Amino acid sequence: MTLPTSVEGVAQDRGAHSVGIGRAHAKAILLGEHAVVYGAPALALPIPQLTATASAGWSSRGRDAQGELSFTMTGSASRTVVTQASEGLRRLTAAFKARMGITGGPHLDVILDGAVPPGRGLGSSAANSRAIILALADLFGRELSESAAFELVQTAENVTHGRASGVDAMTVGASAPLLFRQGRARPLGIGCEALFIIADSGTAGSTKEAVERLRHSFEREAGARERFLGRATELVGRSRLALADGEAEEVGSQLTHYHELLRAAGLSTARIDAMVAAALAAGSLGAKITGGGLGGCVLALTRPEQARQVTAQLHEAGAVQTWVVPLRRQSGHAH
């Protein structure tokens, strides 16, 4: 059967009450923030506990002044976040339809239920975009390849964040930790079991501002960029080998060293530093800021028996919420 190329055709084929569903999840960068934008490697962790779910369906209303779709965002998102997301969704929907060769049609209703807090370095915009893209593909009955989904989400990320590395767009659909280098990703070999505790500082970071701040510091001081990238690459490399060899303590040390690298670059905050110190004092194997910086979350690698104490101390130091992500043994392979 040939797939219809207009929305009317799809609506007729699948019924006026068809609903498309799409899901994605949060992510955290283990090591490699900022350096990855310059081509250095990064390690990233999917966070399946924090999800974005989108549903897309046909609306009975005609087109309104807003164009071809209505957008509802559930939860406690601020008006500004909803407005920005609505604008992004219109561009994303247009890009999806153009790619799939779909034209015209009745009004679309899209509802996004996003549990990934924005501005925390957890990939909320990428997770939301991926969930919406998958919901649209489901609604229109189209097969969407992984590379096509990545490209659509990555285009939206470039609009949201400026120059996006691609880590978020890839990891919000991944099922295992990834090694990311120059636009390509492969699963990480993991030889140990531990827990990552992710703690929200309650303050939104700003990737764009952090990227600009780092770029200006590179321009001011000769050799600064090379030193930063060299140190970042070294820490990522050591962590990757330690993860594969099951050396959790060594991985923890590299996380803490990476935090020092970002802190020295002016990308941390007093609260983040206090949370890192609290996690380490409570027995965490290592802790660091995760994401673009200037706010956001702390990530702490912890043995299960220390998890309660580390979590309690993170809250004491200012964390407003925490999540636990288990690290499981698995073999890595290229793809």
PDB file of N, CA, C and O in Angstrom, residues 82-94 129 156 159-160:
ATOM      1  N   VAL A  82       7.100  27.288  28.056  1.00  0.00           N
ATOM      2  CA  VAL A  82       6.040  26.815  27.155  1.00  0.00           C
ATOM      3  C   VAL A  82       6.076  27.585  25.837  1.00  0.00           C
ATOM      4  O   VAL A  82       5.959  27.009  24.752  1.00  0.00           O
ATOM      5  N   THR A  83       6.250  28.907  25.923  1.00  0.00           N
ATOM      6  CA  THR A  83       6.311  29.744  24.704  1.00  0.00           C
ATOM      7  C   THR A  83       7.481  29.325  23.817  1.00  0.00           C
ATOM      8  O   THR A  83       7.333  29.134  22.610  1.00  0.00           O
ATOM      9  N   GLN A  84       8.662  29.168  24.440  1.00  0.00           N
ATOM     10  CA  GLN A  84       9.840  28.755  23.668  1.00  0.00           C
ATOM     11  C   GLN A  84       9.629  27.374  23.054  1.00  0.00           C
ATOM     12  O   GLN A  84       9.953  27.134  21.892  1.00  0.00           O
ATOM     13  N   ALA A  85       9.058  26.458  23.859  1.00  0.00           N
ATOM     14  CA  ALA A  85       8.820  25.096  23.366  1.00  0.00           C
ATOM     15  C   ALA A  85       7.825  25.103  22.211  1.00  0.00           C
ATOM     16  O   ALA A  85       7.978  24.356  21.243  1.00  0.00           O
ATOM     17  N   SER A  86       6.798  25.957  22.308  1.00  0.00           N
ATOM     18  CA  SER A  86       5.781  26.039  21.244  1.00  0.00           C
ATOM     19  C   SER A  86       6.411  26.484  19.929  1.00  0.00           C
ATOM     20  O   SER A  86       6.141  25.912  18.875  1.00  0.00           O
ATOM     21  N   GLU A  87       7.276  27.491  20.011  1.00  0.00           N
ATOM     22  CA  GLU A  87       7.938  27.987  18.792  1.00  0.00           C
ATOM     23  C   GLU A  87       8.829  26.902  18.192  1.00  0.00           C
ATOM     24  O   GLU A  87       8.839  26.681  16.980  1.00  0.00           O
ATOM     25  N   GLY A  88       9.567  26.220  19.084  1.00  0.00           N
ATOM     26  CA  GLY A  88      10.437  25.138  18.623  1.00  0.00           C
ATOM     27  C   GLY A  88       9.651  24.008  17.992  1.00  0.00           C
ATOM     28  O   GLY A  88      10.064  23.420  16.997  1.00  0.00           O
ATOM     29  N   LEU A  89       8.483  23.707  18.588  1.00  0.00           N
ATOM     30  CA  LEU A  89       7.648  22.609  18.078  1.00  0.00           C
ATOM     31  C   LEU A  89       7.134  22.912  16.679  1.00  0.00           C
ATOM     32  O   LEU A  89       7.081  22.022  15.823  1.00  0.00           O
ATOM     33  N   ARG A  90       6.763  24.153  16.429  1.00  0.00           N
ATOM     34  CA  ARG A  90       6.276  24.510  15.093  1.00  0.00           C
ATOM     35  C   ARG A  90       7.375  24.285  14.047  1.00  0.00           C
ATOM     36  O   ARG A  90       7.131  23.742  12.970  1.00  0.00           O
ATOM     37  N   ARG A  91       8.593  24.692  14.382  1.00  0.00           N
ATOM     38  CA  ARG A  91       9.715  24.477  13.454  1.00  0.00           C
ATOM     39  C   ARG A  91       9.983  22.981  13.265  1.00  0.00           C
ATOM     40  O   ARG A  91      10.228  22.509  12.166  1.00  0.00           O
ATOM     41  N   LEU A  92       9.938  22.233  14.390  1.00  0.00           N
ATOM     42  CA  LEU A  92      10.203  20.800  14.360  1.00  0.00           C
ATOM     43  C   LEU A  92       9.164  20.063  13.521  1.00  0.00           C
ATOM     44  O   LEU A  92       9.498  19.193  12.706  1.00  0.00           O
ATOM     45  N   THR A  93       7.897  20.424  13.708  1.00  0.00           N
ATOM     46  CA  THR A  93       6.811  19.795  12.952  1.00  0.00           C
ATOM     47  C   THR A  93       6.962  20.078  11.466  1.00  0.00           C
ATOM     48  O   THR A  93       6.790  19.186  10.617  1.00  0.00           O
ATOM     49  N   ALA A  94       7.296  21.325  11.141  1.00  0.00           N
ATOM     50  CA  ALA A  94       7.492  21.699   9.734  1.00  0.00           C
ATOM     51  C   ALA A  94       8.650  20.903   9.123  1.00  0.00           C
ATOM     52  O   ALA A  94       8.562  20.402   7.999  1.00  0.00           O
ATOM     53  N   SER A 129      12.048  17.018  22.096  1.00  0.00           N
ATOM     54  CA  SER A 129      12.026  16.991  20.623  1.00  0.00           C
ATOM     55  C   SER A 129      11.914  15.564  20.105  1.00  0.00           C
ATOM     56  O   SER A 129      11.136  15.278  19.192  1.00  0.00           O
ATOM     57  N   ALA A 156      16.944  20.873  15.850  1.00  0.00           N
ATOM     58  CA  ALA A 156      16.236  21.634  16.885  1.00  0.00           C
ATOM     59  C   ALA A 156      17.196  22.061  17.985  1.00  0.00           C
ATOM     60  O   ALA A 156      17.106  23.178  18.520  1.00  0.00           O
ATOM     61  N   VAL A 159      19.245  25.132  17.171  1.00  0.00           N
ATOM     62  CA  VAL A 159      18.468  26.371  17.331  1.00  0.00           C
ATOM     63  C   VAL A 159      18.400  26.745  18.810  1.00  0.00           C
ATOM     64  O   VAL A 159      18.571  27.906  19.193  1.00  0.00           O
ATOM     65  N   THR A 160      18.182  25.748  19.683  1.00  0.00           N
ATOM     66  CA  THR A 160      18.027  26.001  21.118  1.00  0.00           C
ATOM     67  C   THR A 160      19.329  26.436  21.776  1.00  0.00           C
ATOM     68  O   THR A 160      19.356  27.376  22.565  1.00  0.00           O
TER      69      THR A 160
END
